Every structure is written in structure tokens, then in C-alpha cells.
Amino acid sequence: MSEYLKAERAQEWREALRKSIKNKDRITIPRVKMPEVDPVVRSRTYDEVNLGLTPELAVNESHRCLDCVDPTCITGCPVEINIPKFIKNIERGEFLEAAKTLKETSALPAVCGRVCPQERQCESQCFYTLKLKKEPVAIGHLERFAADYERMSGNISIPETAPANGIRIAVVGSGPAGLAFAGDMVKLGYDVTVFEALHELGGVLRYGIPEFRLPNDIVDVEIDGLKKMGVKFETNCIVGKTISQEDLKAEGFKGIFVGSGAGLPNFMNIPGENLIGIMSCNEYLTRVNLMQAADPESDTPVYKGKKVAVVGGGNTAMDAVRTARRLGAERAMIIYRRSEEEMPARVEEIKHAKEEGIEFYTLHNPLRYEGDELGHVQRMLLQRMELGAPDQSGRRRPVAIEGDTIWLEVDEVIVSVGVSPNPLIPQSFDGMEVTSWGTIVVNSDTMQTADEMIFAGGDIVRGGATVILAMGDGRKAAKAMDQYLADAMI
Amino acid sequence: MNKIVSKEYLSDRVVKFEVEAPLISKSRKAGHFVIVRVGKKGERVPYTIANADVKNGTITLVIQKVGKSSQKVCELNVGDYITDMVGPLGKATHIENFGTVVCAGGGVGIAPMLPIMRAMKEAGNRVISVLAARTKELIILEEQVREYSDEVIIMTDDGSYGNKGLITAGVEKVIQREKVDLCVTIGPAIMMKFVSELTKKYDVPTVASLNTIMVDGTGMCGACRVTVGGQTRFVCVDGPEFDAHQVDFNEMLMRLKAYDR
Ligand SMILES: Cc1cc2nc3c(=O)[nH]c(=O)nc-3n(C[C@H](O)[C@H](O)[C@H](O)COP(=O)(O)OP(=O)(O)OC[C@H]3O[C@@H](n4cnc5c(N)ncnc54)[C@H](O)[C@@H]3O)c2cc1C
Ligand SMILES: Cc1cc2nc3c(=O)[nH]c(=O)nc-3n(C[C@H](O)[C@H](O)[C@H](O)COP(=O)(O)OP(=O)(O)OC[C@H]3O[C@@H](n4cnc5c(N)ncnc54)[C@H](O)[C@@H]3O)c2cc1C
Ligand code: SF4
Ligand code: SF4
Ligand code: FES
């Protein structure tokens, strides 16, 4: 454990808390249940499903945390949030201090508390999971609680910024990577401008993840905070198209951070995939989230299928299928070629989807589609699968059961089989080294690309990843770019 | 927010706008388009950049009223603002000295043809323009077309102006008369389909500029996908211009009806 963590843990108030309740009592407390909107009610509205913990529930849950000598939970968090410190602050009722602790390392705690795959990160490394074989401390729920408490208290701490140094920095893309980078750079005194291709800010947080999981208000608050700190935002501006790499240099930008994401949708290239009513998950979610197509006042149309199949098993697929349900689908179905165990989606999303009546066709893979005389999709042919030997990723590979196929009636299909890196920047910038997957190559310690003044992070470097990893990249890049610019000035 | 600096009716249903967009006017090339959104509830809709004035920092759009969204743009007046505009999008037209180029533009497709015509002319091509529309009022921008063309042939369905007949008749006349090295066609999908079938018969290489349904216009959604040479391509980033002889126009025509209201 680092000296810093040790020193923090040794503080008097922490010791007092540890003594106040015996560990053997702490471990008997059952894990908190997140209050949720009733599934029948919520599958008709866009309101957030999770209601959040009350202060009583949060404090109660915080008692479970043992403030371990070796807090293994921290190793499970990609940005190494000081988890026991923030939880113990909740335990002693210092909720604003808890929020401050989160902000020491995380730029978007209200977002990560909601969307992190905790069961695979921090919570998977909790003492409870590892040693006691019990349900872990609800770190994600507590994180969300502290961040929401701060936001709702109206006492949001706007971090202090160093005196302006006048050095201009450009950020490409306003997703979590770009926002986290911008936040750290503006704190260091840089003059930061974020360029965003779309007409709204937030990247996937805005156009991808739906309101019922991550309300737009929360993203707005984060962006407002950055604006107050002095970050400038230019929407409707595509770097590489509207302005070029040379333009940026000519305008005096001394550093560029690329956080342009993995926006390119994959299709399966099977017969009939271009029929009307079959679309990518990005198209579907963009229409509904960014263009608000479900609002009758909106000019953007969207299909409201009655029998909707969503192909895939990730978070994106879960978001799409649950959105379809809310738009009135009588049957909303997940078609996934592996079994539920292999699904990459967050466990909570799968649970919520099931409660909302989503049907799961696991071990099924689409072969082709057929439509009516006008070209509207009518049915899809599914191949039944079984699990074979594990593949390179360690997941058991699905294999077709010869001759075992079924037709499924559908009137809308959403293809959610992954995304590829956005090719705009790799194609339009000179000096980028790009992998055969289309991701930008960086030094993983500094996030610096082959062009010294350009750094990159998030999905454009990792392919599809997570919010917290994108954010962590942004912060790492800010630190390294600051160092690089300081060295360059000497 | 982009300010409208001039507005002119080219016909009852076709409006020409000049809009402030300094960055776009500087970086755009022939064949590029923009995505436009009017009002907070508006949809994102593509329009070709018909011209640009770098000095004044403006671009020209020529818009035909078809449905709700084009109507909304056309209702804007000088001094009003377009809520959102992003571009330039798409790949620029491939311009070189091919020899003789036939530019076959139908209806509002004449507007996006203009910058291509001009660039082809400046590259040293002999430019023959075939303009077609249902009736005389819908033949737009004739004067400007004449400026960049060696010859202009006009076709109307009802014979109210120029020759009576479809665009294909005009194009075929030229092909039968002389060697044509390239045909560029822009207009309604059904028109481009017939032009393409004709030029295929005569083995004249042909480029069509496709006007599919779009959302983002940056390759993010796949709404604009078409089949070209048996492969799925995205019109907004791989196009909008493709080898017309490889385009599955029937599929494109079908997909254009996806949101017919
Ligand atoms: C539907 C969906 C659900 C998800 N659910 C979860 C979840 O529950 N938990 C989780 O951890 N992760 C989830 N993810 C993944 C997560 O959202 C991404 O890993 C993360 O957003 C990546 O952040 P980023 O900053 O790299 O890119 P993005 O969020 O993709 O942002 C990139 C931004 O850059 C803009 N841009 C691109 N090119 C340019 C250019 N040339 N000029 C200007 N702007 C440009 C784009 O318009 C976009 O706004 C989900 C993803 C999706 C699609
Ligand atoms: C690259 C490109 C360049 C174009 N250039 C021009 C131009 O210079 N001048 C011009 O007049 N027209 C141009 N168009 C066509 C123009 O975009 C459509 O006429 C317009 O979108 C029609 O919208 P509407 O609501 O007025 O019509 P409607 O016919 O009522 O549209 C019905 C519905 O279909 C959908 N739709 C149809 N076409 C499109 C589209 N292209 N993008 C998004 N949604 C669509 C919309 O969802 C709309 O709600 C271009 C199209 C493309 C793809
Ligand atoms: S940021 Fe994510 S991984 Fe880290 S502690 Fe919070 S919920 Fe866990
Ligand atoms: S491992 Fe679990 S119990 Fe231990 S400090 Fe971390 S959250 Fe608390
Ligand atoms: S318009 Fe979305 S990919 Fe082309």
C-alpha cells in the first residue's frame, strides 16, 4: 500500500470509526438493495430506473466496509479511487468530503457510479468477494450517492485553477476521455477548446446511454462545471473536415488530445441486412437520445416496432432493447450467439432487462432476413448454437448446431455487434500510427502518439471500452502533456 | 448558429440561400455537403454545397421544398439563423481532365452539379450539360450552367421548354453523336438509375451522387448505407459519389421510402 493511503488510513477519525463497530458485526449487515422504479411502470417511461440511496441506506451500507489494511478494492478501479476513504467519509456523515475524495481521482463520479461495470472492477476485488465469499460492499451505489448528494446540495466544489498560462490546447471529441482531459488541463492553467462534431456535448454519454440509465441533467452539470472553469466548447466542428490539423497549428494550439471514440457501427453482412426496419444500434439510439425522436414534437422519425429483435449482448444491446420496450414493443428480444454468462453487459442491466419483460434468445445467431414487398423486414432466420471449447479471450466459442434453425417474426431489428474506431482522425491527420483495427497507437504510459504534440485516449485507442477507462486515459494524457509542454518550453 | 445573408426563389419550390459559414467555405470542395438542423426539435438533413465565397465567408445552398424539414429551411429569411450546420462532409468529386464530360442534372440536382461542372471545366474538360425537369419553371440556374458548359441541352417532360422528353433522351443523343469520357449524374434516384442503365449500355463511365437518408453524416449510424458492387458502403463518408454502374439503385429506392409519412 502506498505511503499516501497508509497515512490517510492512520488518521484519527478513521481509527475511531474502525473501533466504533466490530468487524464481526460489520460483516453481518446485509448488502443494501438499490431502490428502483417498479418494472411495469418504468418500462413505459424514460425516468431513471435506479432511484439512488437515501442517506440512511448509504450510511448503513458504509458500515459494511472494513477499511481494510490492504484495500484490494482500489486495485480493481482503473483510476484507483481511494475507496475506503470516501466510504468512511460517508460513514461519519461527511458526504461532501466523500464527494471531494472521489474527485481527487475521478472526473465524473456521478457518471461512473451509474455505469461502471463494478462487478468486474472495484467490487470484484473487495475483501467480501475475495475472502468472505459474500456480496461486496456496494461501492458503485455509494459513489453515486456521494456525487448526487453534492450535486443536489448546490455546494458543488468548482476545483481551483492555476493562473492562466495562455497556452492553447485543442481537444477532439467531448466524450468522457475528452472531458476528463479538458478538466485536468484547465486546472493546470491551460486555455482549452473542445471541438465536437455533433450539435450536443458528451459523446456516448449523450447520444448512446439512455436517459433511464444516465439522465442528461447529470452530464449537463459536469459540462457546466467545465465551462465555469474556463473550458471552451465548439459544437458542429469536425476536426479534419471543418478545421484541419494545420489550421489548429496555425491558430497556435500547442497540444492536441484526440478522444474521438469508436463511433463506427459494425454490421454482420448477412443477406437482407439492408431491409427497411433493420438498423445499427448507433442509429437507433442516436435517433432516440440525441434527436429525441420519441417526442411527438421532434421532426426526427424512429421506428416503433411491435416485435423488436436486438442482436448482441453488450451494454449497447441492453440499452437498445430496453428503449424499444419503452417505445411500445410487445416483444423485445435479445438475440445473442453465446450464453448469458458470456454477455459483456453489466449484470445490473441484464437483471433490469429481464424484470422489464425482455426475452432472451441466447445461443442464437442471425443468418438472414426476409421482408415484405415494400422491403420492410418481416422475419429473421436464426441458427441455434452450442458452446464449444474456449477461444483466445477465454470465452467458450459458440458453434452452430448443424441444421437447427428457426424463423422469428420481427418488424424491427437493431444490430448491436460492436463498433470500430472512428476513422476520421486517423485518415485526416498526418503522422498517426494506426493499428490494423484502426486504433491510434500511443505510448501507454503517456498516451502520446507518434506525433509528439498529439495525445490520444479512450475508445479511439482501445476500441470499444468503458467510460472509466476513457476518463483515466484523458487524465493520464493531461499529466503527460503538461510535462511534455514544460520540457519543450525549457 | 449560421446567419442567412441572402435568399432567392429559383422557382416556386426551390430556394437559394447564402449562409455565413467561414470555416466551411474555406475548406469545402466540389461534391461536399453539409448537415443542417433548424430549431431545437429539428432533424439533421443533408444539403450539397452549391457554391462558396471564401472572401465573404459564405456558402450557397439550393433547397427544394419536399417535406417538413426542407420546408422549415425554406421558411427562414435573411437575418435568421440556421440552428446547426456542420461540414464539409463526404468525399470531394474526383476532378481531372477526362476529355468530354456529360453533366446530367435533374430538378434540384442541377444545383449540386454546378460546382462540379465548374471544376470539370477549369480542369480543361469539354462540358456538355443536360438539364431536365418536369416543366419549364423547374429548370433552375440555367444562366450559371451556361457559364461553365460548352453546350447545354434542356429536356422537359411536358415539352414546355427545350426538347420534350426524359433526361436519358438528351444524354443518349450526345453519346450517339460523339465520344463521351465521363458522365456525372445528380438528381432523383429514379432518374439516376435510368441514366446509369443507359450509359452502361454504351460503356460510358458514370458517377452518381446519391441522396440517401442520413442522420449524423459522419459515418456513425449507417442510415445512409447502400450496396455498391455487392458491398455495403456509407454514402456520407464513402460517397456521396459512386460508380453508378455498381450501385444497387433498386435497394436505394426502397430504402428512401423508409420514413415516408
Ligand atoms: C449504448 C452504449 C452504452 C454503453 N454503456 C456503458 C456502460 O454502461 N458502462 C461503461 O463503462 N461504458 C459503456 N459504454 C462505452 C463507453 O460509453 C465508451 O467506452 C466511452 O464513451 C468512450 O469514451 P470516448 O471519450 O473515448 O468516446 P465517445 O464517448 O465515443 O466520444 C467521442 C466524441 O468525439 C466526437 N468526434 C469524433 N470524431 C470527431 C472529430 N473528428 N471532430 C470532433 N469531434 C469528433 C464524437 O462525435 C463523440 O462525441 C457504452 C457505449 C454505448 C455506445
Ligand atoms: C448528400 C446529399 C445531398 C443533398 N443535397 C440536396 C440539395 O442540395 N438540395 C435539396 O433540395 N436536397 C438535397 N438532398 C436531399 C434532401 O436531404 C432531402 O430532400 C430532404 O432531406 C428531404 O426532407 P424533407 O423532410 O423535406 O422531405 P420528406 O420527403 O418529407 O422526408 C420524409 C422523411 O424522410 C427522411 N429523409 C428523406 N431524405 C432524407 C435525407 N436525405 N436525410 C435525412 N432524412 C431524410 C426524413 O426522416 C424525413 O422525415 C441531398 C441529400 C443528400 C443525401
Ligand atoms: S470509478 Fe468505477 S471502478 Fe472505480 S470505484 Fe468507482 S465504480 Fe468502482
Ligand atoms: S476491500 Fe471492500 S471492505 Fe475492504 S476497504 Fe475495500 S470496499 Fe472496504
Ligand atoms: S449518415 Fe450516419 S453513417 Fe452516414
CSV table of C-alpha atoms in Angstrom, one decimal, chain A residues 69-377:
chain,number,residue,atom,x,y,z
A,69,VAL,CA,-5.3,-2.7,5.9
A,70,ASP,CA,-4.8,-3.8,2.3
A,71,PRO,CA,-7.8,-2.3,0.4
A,72,THR,CA,-7.7,-4.6,-2.6
A,73,CYS,CA,-10.8,-2.9,-4.0
A,74,ILE,CA,-8.6,0.0,-5.1
A,75,THR,CA,-6.6,-2.2,-7.4
A,76,GLY,CA,-9.9,-3.1,-9.2
A,77,CYS,CA,-10.6,0.5,-10.0
A,78,PRO,CA,-8.9,1.7,-13.2
A,79,VAL,CA,-8.4,5.2,-11.8
A,80,GLU,CA,-7.6,3.9,-8.2
A,81,ILE,CA,-10.2,5.9,-6.3
A,82,ASN,CA,-9.4,5.9,-2.6
A,83,ILE,CA,-12.4,3.8,-1.9
A,84,PRO,CA,-12.2,3.2,1.9
A,85,LYS,CA,-11.6,7.0,2.4
A,86,PHE,CA,-14.7,8.0,0.6
A,87,ILE,CA,-16.8,5.3,2.1
A,88,LYS,CA,-15.6,6.2,5.6
A,89,ASN,CA,-16.5,9.8,5.0
A,90,ILE,CA,-20.0,8.6,4.3
A,91,GLU,CA,-20.0,6.6,7.5
A,92,ARG,CA,-19.1,9.7,9.5
A,93,GLY,CA,-21.8,11.7,7.7
A,94,GLU,CA,-19.3,13.9,5.8
A,95,PHE,CA,-21.0,13.4,2.4
A,96,LEU,CA,-19.4,16.4,0.8
A,97,GLU,CA,-15.9,15.2,1.9
A,98,ALA,CA,-16.8,11.9,0.3
A,99,ALA,CA,-17.5,13.6,-3.0
A,100,LYS,CA,-14.3,15.5,-2.7
A,101,THR,CA,-12.4,12.3,-2.2
A,102,LEU,CA,-13.9,10.9,-5.4
A,103,LYS,CA,-12.9,14.0,-7.3
A,104,GLU,CA,-9.3,13.6,-6.3
A,105,THR,CA,-9.1,10.9,-9.0
A,106,SER,CA,-12.3,10.7,-11.0
A,107,ALA,CA,-13.6,13.5,-13.2
A,108,LEU,CA,-17.1,12.1,-13.5
A,109,PRO,CA,-18.1,10.2,-10.3
A,110,ALA,CA,-21.9,10.7,-10.8
A,111,VAL,CA,-21.5,9.0,-14.2
A,112,CYS,CA,-19.1,6.2,-13.2
A,113,GLY,CA,-21.2,5.4,-10.1
A,114,ARG,CA,-24.0,4.7,-12.5
A,115,VAL,CA,-22.3,3.0,-15.5
A,116,CYS,CA,-19.1,1.3,-14.3
A,117,PRO,CA,-19.2,-2.5,-14.6
A,118,GLN,CA,-18.4,-2.6,-10.8
A,119,GLU,CA,-18.9,-6.3,-10.6
A,120,ARG,CA,-15.9,-6.7,-12.8
A,121,GLN,CA,-13.8,-3.9,-11.3
A,122,CYS,CA,-13.7,-2.5,-7.8
A,123,GLU,CA,-16.4,-4.8,-6.3
A,124,SER,CA,-14.8,-7.9,-7.8
A,125,GLN,CA,-11.7,-7.1,-5.7
A,126,CYS,CA,-13.4,-6.3,-2.4
A,127,PHE,CA,-12.5,-8.3,0.6
A,128,TYR,CA,-16.0,-9.6,0.8
A,129,THR,CA,-15.9,-11.0,-2.7
A,130,LEU,CA,-12.3,-12.4,-2.4
A,131,LYS,CA,-12.1,-13.7,1.1
A,132,LEU,CA,-15.6,-13.8,2.7
A,133,LYS,CA,-17.4,-15.1,-0.4
A,134,LYS,CA,-20.1,-12.6,0.3
A,135,GLU,CA,-21.7,-9.9,-1.7
A,136,PRO,CA,-19.2,-7.0,-2.0
A,137,VAL,CA,-19.6,-3.5,-0.5
A,138,ALA,CA,-21.9,-1.6,-2.9
A,139,ILE,CA,-19.1,0.7,-3.9
A,140,GLY,CA,-20.8,1.9,-7.1
A,141,HIS,CA,-24.1,2.7,-5.3
A,142,LEU,CA,-22.2,4.6,-2.6
A,143,GLU,CA,-20.1,6.5,-5.2
A,144,ARG,CA,-23.3,7.6,-7.0
A,145,PHE,CA,-24.8,8.6,-3.6
A,146,ALA,CA,-21.9,10.9,-2.7
A,147,ALA,CA,-21.7,12.5,-6.1
A,148,ASP,CA,-25.5,13.0,-6.3
A,149,TYR,CA,-25.6,14.4,-2.7
A,150,GLU,CA,-23.0,17.0,-3.7
A,151,ARG,CA,-24.9,18.0,-6.9
A,152,MET,CA,-28.2,18.3,-5.1
A,153,SER,CA,-26.8,20.2,-2.2
A,154,GLY,CA,-25.9,23.0,-4.5
A,155,ASN,CA,-22.4,23.0,-3.0
A,156,ILE,CA,-20.6,21.7,-6.0
A,157,SER,CA,-16.9,22.4,-5.4
A,158,ILE,CA,-15.5,24.0,-8.6
A,159,PRO,CA,-11.9,22.9,-8.4
A,160,GLU,CA,-9.4,25.7,-8.2
A,161,THR,CA,-7.5,26.5,-11.4
A,162,ALA,CA,-3.9,27.6,-11.7
A,163,PRO,CA,-3.3,31.1,-13.1
A,164,ALA,CA,-3.8,31.1,-16.9
A,165,ASN,CA,-0.7,30.4,-18.8
A,166,GLY,CA,-2.1,31.3,-22.2
A,167,ILE,CA,-1.1,28.1,-23.9
A,168,ARG,CA,-3.8,26.9,-26.2
A,169,ILE,CA,-4.8,23.2,-26.2
A,170,ALA,CA,-7.3,21.5,-28.6
A,171,VAL,CA,-9.4,18.5,-27.7
A,172,VAL,CA,-11.1,16.5,-30.4
A,173,GLY,CA,-14.4,15.0,-29.1
A,174,SER,CA,-16.4,15.7,-26.0
A,175,GLY,CA,-16.9,12.1,-24.7
A,176,PRO,CA,-15.6,11.1,-21.3
A,177,ALA,CA,-11.9,10.9,-22.5
A,178,GLY,CA,-12.0,14.5,-23.9
A,179,LEU,CA,-14.0,15.9,-20.9
A,180,ALA,CA,-11.6,14.4,-18.3
A,181,PHE,CA,-8.6,15.6,-20.2
A,182,ALA,CA,-10.1,19.1,-20.6
A,183,GLY,CA,-10.9,19.3,-16.9
A,184,ASP,CA,-7.3,18.5,-15.8
A,185,MET,CA,-5.7,20.8,-18.3
A,186,VAL,CA,-7.8,23.8,-17.4
A,187,LYS,CA,-7.0,23.2,-13.7
A,188,LEU,CA,-3.3,23.4,-14.7
A,189,GLY,CA,-4.0,26.8,-16.3
A,190,TYR,CA,-4.2,25.9,-20.0
A,191,ASP,CA,-6.5,27.6,-22.4
A,192,VAL,CA,-8.6,24.6,-23.5
A,193,THR,CA,-11.0,24.3,-26.5
A,194,VAL,CA,-13.1,21.2,-27.1
A,195,PHE,CA,-14.2,20.6,-30.7
A,196,GLU,CA,-17.3,18.3,-31.1
A,197,ALA,CA,-18.7,17.0,-34.4
A,198,LEU,CA,-22.3,16.7,-33.2
A,199,HIS,CA,-24.6,19.5,-32.1
A,200,GLU,CA,-24.6,18.3,-28.4
A,201,LEU,CA,-21.8,17.6,-26.0
A,202,GLY,CA,-21.0,14.4,-24.1
A,203,GLY,CA,-20.2,11.8,-26.7
A,204,VAL,CA,-21.7,8.4,-25.9
A,205,LEU,CA,-22.9,9.8,-22.6
A,206,ARG,CA,-25.3,11.9,-24.6
A,207,TYR,CA,-26.1,10.0,-27.8
A,208,GLY,CA,-25.7,6.5,-26.6
A,209,ILE,CA,-26.5,5.7,-23.0
A,210,PRO,CA,-30.3,6.4,-22.5
A,211,GLU,CA,-31.9,8.7,-20.0
A,212,PHE,CA,-33.3,5.8,-17.9
A,213,ARG,CA,-29.8,4.8,-17.1
A,214,LEU,CA,-27.9,8.1,-17.1
A,215,PRO,CA,-30.1,11.3,-17.1
A,216,ASN,CA,-28.9,14.1,-19.4
A,217,ASP,CA,-29.0,16.5,-16.5
A,218,ILE,CA,-26.1,14.8,-14.9
A,219,VAL,CA,-23.9,15.1,-18.0
A,220,ASP,CA,-25.0,18.8,-18.2
A,221,VAL,CA,-23.9,19.5,-14.7
A,222,GLU,CA,-20.4,18.1,-15.4
A,223,ILE,CA,-20.1,20.1,-18.6
A,224,ASP,CA,-21.3,23.3,-16.9
A,225,GLY,CA,-18.7,22.8,-14.3
A,226,LEU,CA,-16.0,22.6,-17.0
A,227,LYS,CA,-17.4,25.8,-18.7
A,228,LYS,CA,-17.2,27.6,-15.3
A,229,MET,CA,-13.6,26.6,-15.1
A,230,GLY,CA,-13.0,28.2,-18.5
A,231,VAL,CA,-13.1,25.3,-20.9
A,232,LYS,CA,-14.4,26.5,-24.3
A,233,PHE,CA,-16.7,24.2,-26.4
A,234,GLU,CA,-17.2,24.4,-30.2
A,235,THR,CA,-20.0,22.1,-31.4
A,236,ASN,CA,-20.7,21.3,-35.1
A,237,CYS,CA,-17.0,21.3,-35.7
A,238,ILE,CA,-15.3,18.2,-37.2
A,239,VAL,CA,-11.6,18.3,-36.8
A,240,GLY,CA,-10.1,17.0,-40.0
A,241,LYS,CA,-13.1,18.4,-42.0
A,242,THR,CA,-14.2,21.7,-40.7
A,243,ILE,CA,-10.8,22.6,-39.5
A,244,SER,CA,-7.6,20.7,-40.3
A,245,GLN,CA,-4.5,19.7,-38.3
A,246,GLU,CA,-2.6,22.6,-40.0
A,247,ASP,CA,-5.4,25.1,-39.1
A,248,LEU,CA,-5.1,24.1,-35.5
A,249,LYS,CA,-1.3,24.6,-35.5
A,250,ALA,CA,-1.7,27.9,-37.4
A,251,GLU,CA,-4.2,29.0,-34.7
A,252,GLY,CA,-1.5,28.5,-32.1
A,253,PHE,CA,-2.6,25.3,-30.5
A,254,LYS,CA,0.4,23.7,-28.8
A,255,GLY,CA,-1.1,20.4,-27.9
A,256,ILE,CA,-3.9,18.2,-29.3
A,257,PHE,CA,-5.8,15.5,-27.5
A,258,VAL,CA,-7.8,13.1,-29.6
A,259,GLY,CA,-10.7,11.4,-27.9
A,260,SER,CA,-12.8,10.8,-31.0
A,261,GLY,CA,-14.3,7.5,-29.8
A,262,ALA,CA,-15.3,4.3,-31.5
A,263,GLY,CA,-18.3,5.6,-33.4
A,264,LEU,CA,-18.3,3.3,-36.5
A,265,PRO,CA,-21.1,0.7,-36.3
A,266,ASN,CA,-20.4,-2.9,-37.4
A,267,PHE,CA,-22.9,-4.9,-39.4
A,268,MET,CA,-22.9,-8.6,-39.9
A,269,ASN,CA,-23.0,-8.5,-43.7
A,270,ILE,CA,-25.7,-11.2,-44.0
A,271,PRO,CA,-28.4,-11.3,-46.6
A,272,GLY,CA,-31.3,-8.9,-46.2
A,273,GLU,CA,-29.5,-6.7,-43.7
A,274,ASN,CA,-30.3,-3.5,-45.6
A,275,LEU,CA,-34.1,-4.1,-45.5
A,276,ILE,CA,-36.1,-1.3,-44.0
A,277,GLY,CA,-36.5,-1.6,-40.2
A,278,ILE,CA,-33.0,-3.0,-39.7
A,279,MET,CA,-30.6,-0.5,-38.4
A,280,SER,CA,-27.4,-0.2,-36.3
A,281,CYS,CA,-27.7,0.4,-32.6
A,282,ASN,CA,-26.0,3.7,-33.1
A,283,GLU,CA,-28.7,4.9,-35.5
A,284,TYR,CA,-31.5,3.7,-33.2
A,285,LEU,CA,-30.0,5.2,-30.0
A,286,THR,CA,-29.0,8.4,-31.8
A,287,ARG,CA,-32.5,9.0,-33.1
A,288,VAL,CA,-34.0,8.4,-29.7
A,289,ASN,CA,-31.4,10.0,-27.4
A,290,LEU,CA,-29.7,12.8,-29.4
A,291,MET,CA,-32.7,13.6,-31.7
A,292,GLN,CA,-35.4,12.8,-29.2
A,293,ALA,CA,-37.4,11.0,-31.9
A,294,ALA,CA,-39.8,9.6,-29.3
A,295,ASP,CA,-41.1,13.1,-28.5
A,296,PRO,CA,-44.1,13.7,-30.8
A,297,GLU,CA,-42.8,17.3,-31.4
A,298,SER,CA,-39.5,16.1,-32.7
A,299,ASP,CA,-39.1,16.1,-36.5
A,300,THR,CA,-36.8,13.1,-36.5
A,301,PRO,CA,-38.7,9.8,-37.0
A,302,VAL,CA,-38.0,6.4,-35.4
A,303,TYR,CA,-39.5,3.0,-35.9
A,304,LYS,CA,-41.7,1.9,-33.1
A,305,GLY,CA,-41.7,-1.8,-33.8
A,306,LYS,CA,-44.0,-4.3,-32.0
A,307,LYS,CA,-41.7,-7.2,-32.4
A,308,VAL,CA,-38.2,-5.9,-32.0
A,309,ALA,CA,-35.1,-8.1,-32.1
A,310,VAL,CA,-31.7,-6.7,-30.9
A,311,VAL,CA,-28.7,-8.6,-32.0
A,312,GLY,CA,-25.9,-8.6,-29.4
A,313,GLY,CA,-25.2,-8.9,-25.7
A,314,GLY,CA,-23.3,-5.8,-24.6
A,315,ASN,CA,-24.5,-2.7,-22.8
A,316,THR,CA,-25.4,-1.2,-26.1
A,317,ALA,CA,-27.7,-4.1,-26.9
A,318,MET,CA,-29.4,-3.9,-23.5
A,319,ASP,CA,-29.9,-0.1,-23.9
A,320,ALA,CA,-31.5,-0.6,-27.3
A,321,VAL,CA,-33.8,-3.4,-26.3
A,322,ARG,CA,-35.0,-1.6,-23.2
A,323,THR,CA,-35.5,1.5,-25.3
A,324,ALA,CA,-37.6,-0.5,-27.7
A,325,ARG,CA,-39.7,-1.7,-24.8
A,326,ARG,CA,-40.3,1.8,-23.7
A,327,LEU,CA,-41.3,2.8,-27.3
A,328,GLY,CA,-44.1,0.2,-27.1
A,329,ALA,CA,-42.6,-3.1,-28.3
A,330,GLU,CA,-44.8,-6.1,-27.3
A,331,ARG,CA,-42.0,-8.4,-27.8
A,332,ALA,CA,-38.5,-7.0,-27.2
A,333,MET,CA,-35.9,-9.7,-27.7
A,334,ILE,CA,-32.1,-10.1,-27.3
A,335,ILE,CA,-30.5,-12.4,-29.8
A,336,TYR,CA,-27.1,-13.5,-28.6
A,337,ARG,CA,-24.9,-16.2,-30.0
A,338,ARG,CA,-23.2,-17.1,-26.7
A,339,SER,CA,-24.8,-17.9,-23.4
A,340,GLU,CA,-25.9,-15.4,-20.8
A,341,GLU,CA,-22.7,-16.0,-18.8
A,342,GLU,CA,-20.6,-14.6,-21.6
A,343,MET,CA,-22.6,-11.5,-22.1
A,344,PRO,CA,-20.4,-8.4,-21.8
A,345,ALA,CA,-23.3,-6.2,-20.5
A,346,ARG,CA,-23.3,-5.0,-16.9
A,347,VAL,CA,-25.1,-7.6,-14.6
A,348,GLU,CA,-27.5,-4.9,-13.4
A,349,GLU,CA,-28.6,-4.1,-16.9
A,350,ILE,CA,-29.3,-7.8,-17.7
A,351,LYS,CA,-31.3,-8.0,-14.4
A,352,HIS,CA,-33.3,-4.9,-15.2
A,353,ALA,CA,-33.9,-6.0,-18.8
A,354,LYS,CA,-35.4,-9.3,-17.5
A,355,GLU,CA,-37.6,-7.6,-15.0
A,356,GLU,CA,-38.9,-5.4,-17.8
A,357,GLY,CA,-40.0,-8.5,-19.8
A,358,ILE,CA,-37.2,-8.6,-22.3
A,359,GLU,CA,-36.9,-12.1,-23.9
A,360,PHE,CA,-33.5,-13.6,-24.2
A,361,TYR,CA,-32.7,-15.8,-27.2
A,362,THR,CA,-29.2,-16.8,-26.1
A,363,LEU,CA,-27.2,-19.3,-28.2
A,364,HIS,CA,-29.0,-18.0,-31.4
A,365,ASN,CA,-27.3,-16.3,-34.3
A,366,PRO,CA,-29.0,-14.5,-37.2
A,367,LEU,CA,-28.4,-16.0,-40.7
A,368,ARG,CA,-30.6,-13.8,-42.9
A,369,TYR,CA,-33.6,-11.6,-43.1
A,370,GLU,CA,-36.7,-11.5,-45.3
A,371,GLY,CA,-39.0,-8.6,-46.0
A,372,ASP,CA,-42.4,-7.8,-47.5
A,373,GLU,CA,-43.0,-6.5,-51.0
A,374,LEU,CA,-42.1,-2.9,-49.8
A,375,GLY,CA,-38.8,-4.0,-48.3
A,376,HIS,CA,-39.8,-3.9,-44.7
A,377,VAL,CA,-38.2,-6.7,-42.6
